Amino acid sequence: MKGIYFLALTLFATSLYGQVKKAPNIIIIISDDHALSTIGAYGAKYGATPNIDRLAKEGAVFTNAFVNNSICAPSRATLLTGKYSHMNGLRDNMDEFDASQDVFPRRMQQAGFQTAWVGKWHLKTYPQGFDFWNIVPGQGQYYNPSFISMNGDTSKLNGYCTDVTTDIALDWLNKRDQEKPFCIVIGQKAPHRTWMPDIQDLGKYDQTKFPLPKNFYDKYENRLAAGKQDMNIVNTMKLGYDLKMKSDTSDKLNSATAFTTRMTATQRKAWNAYYDPIEADFLKQNLKGNGLLEWKYQRYMRDYLSTTLSLDRNIGRVLDYLDKNNLTENTIVIYTSDQGFYMGEHGWFDKRFMYEESMHAPFIVRYPEVVKAGTIMPQLVSNVDFAPTFLKLANVPIPAEIQGKSFDNLLKNPKAKFRESVYYHYYEFPGEHSVMRHFGIRTDRYKLIRFYGAANFWELYDLKTDPNEMNNIYGQQASASLTGELKQKLKALVTENKDDVALKVLAENN
Ligand code: SGN
Ligand code: CA
């Protein structure tokens, strides 16, 4: 009896916004490694994202949404828990998620929502708190991917991963109990490395000559960790493994031929018909030095953007489904990614650093009943704030232990104030791509970063005068009082968030 009363209360309570109404549905589409610089809604001119741009036009674009740890599994753990990495236990991709901890979908489930997670999950343990899940193992595969179902069985499904993931999500939506609201997370693998486009999208960017980012030839002066990374296009990115050139056999295990092992004969034929002539032309050119580097950059951009075409098309399928089923008005649709990505800035691919391109994530919300179409939201928000925001929008109580804050009020009142700063802490070192451990604070104008472990040092950037973060002004006389202020703010954040590791670093060697 009590349960039924609670359910009714939640699903039909007077909403935050006045009138008595049905609880909204929530669809969260989270892609993997989607760089803001390639998304139309964030200013890209490549035309790769018409459906994301549509979502933005009909909703709100958060232009300052940041992740607190720019790497996959930790970002997903924060999305689920509303807690920083040191609290939810997911500091790096090697950690195993304790899925029995308090996650927002379980709270929604208990309040009467049907919950589901489909596609990339990447948290090692199986999901909990969901009525339905169907996930790819680990990073998943682009072609004819394996999926693990709730009974633990793994099956190889036919098709391209982004399509298959969407098929499963739409199928679940079709079969759901129409009397209850729903919350589904659609986790897309795309456009994660190794950027394998769908057959129908091969070559879509071959006529585009991508301009080099201003700091493509960065020499990393005065930035020790940046100079020591292993995520650059010149050396780390492989002609075979990353760019699909079969003649590169330098890394046999990961050779280019491995790309086609999961493909059907038809897929393989189309794949080779596209890449073989590119390779023939590449070999003929016999490129060296910067010529070779810039060729790699162009290929990288083409493969990556082509991979996002399917991602966007499948977002379109979800939006069409909502339209056709009369669900658009009462469904909150979120588009985000687990972090940003470098598209040649600093000469890099990958993420991890607290620099803008990787820390900055897309975050777009459409909720026709509440959000005015075409709203731009410049307030700083962190992914630690996502879970409490979803709960608040769903009218479900926010557990006291959640560290993030709900920014639902911004949706109603886009001029409202929110955070003064966001907090960041990256841990995966030593590890793939060799990015040193660091933590820091970002305000609307400045960024103070503390690297520790392998070496101890600070970096400070004025994002207004130096948006590309090339000029580390830490230690300069002119920035001394600013540094003092930011250090105090950082210490306050570290203390408030109970980050003992960071607190120790600050105490030992300020
Ligand atoms: C894989 C990639 C890395 C990438 C990590 C983490 N290598 O290990 O380039 O940084 O994933 O990415 S690959 O050879 O397997 O492609 S994350 O988005 O899952 O955190
Ligand atoms: Ca990722």
Coordinates of C-alpha atoms in Angstrom, one line a residue, residues 115 126-127 130-135 148-153:
T115 CA 15.3 1.6 -16.6
Y126 CA 27.5 -6.1 -14.9
P127 CA 24.9 -3.3 -14.6
F130 CA 18.2 -1.6 -14.5
D131 CA 15.1 -3.6 -15.6
F132 CA 17.0 -4.3 -18.8
W133 CA 20.5 -4.2 -20.1
N134 CA 22.3 -5.5 -23.1
I135 CA 25.9 -4.3 -23.3
I148 CA 26.2 -9.6 -23.5
S149 CA 22.6 -10.1 -22.4
M150 CA 21.2 -10.1 -18.8
N151 CA 21.7 -13.9 -18.4
G152 CA 25.4 -13.5 -19.1
D153 CA 25.3 -15.0 -22.6

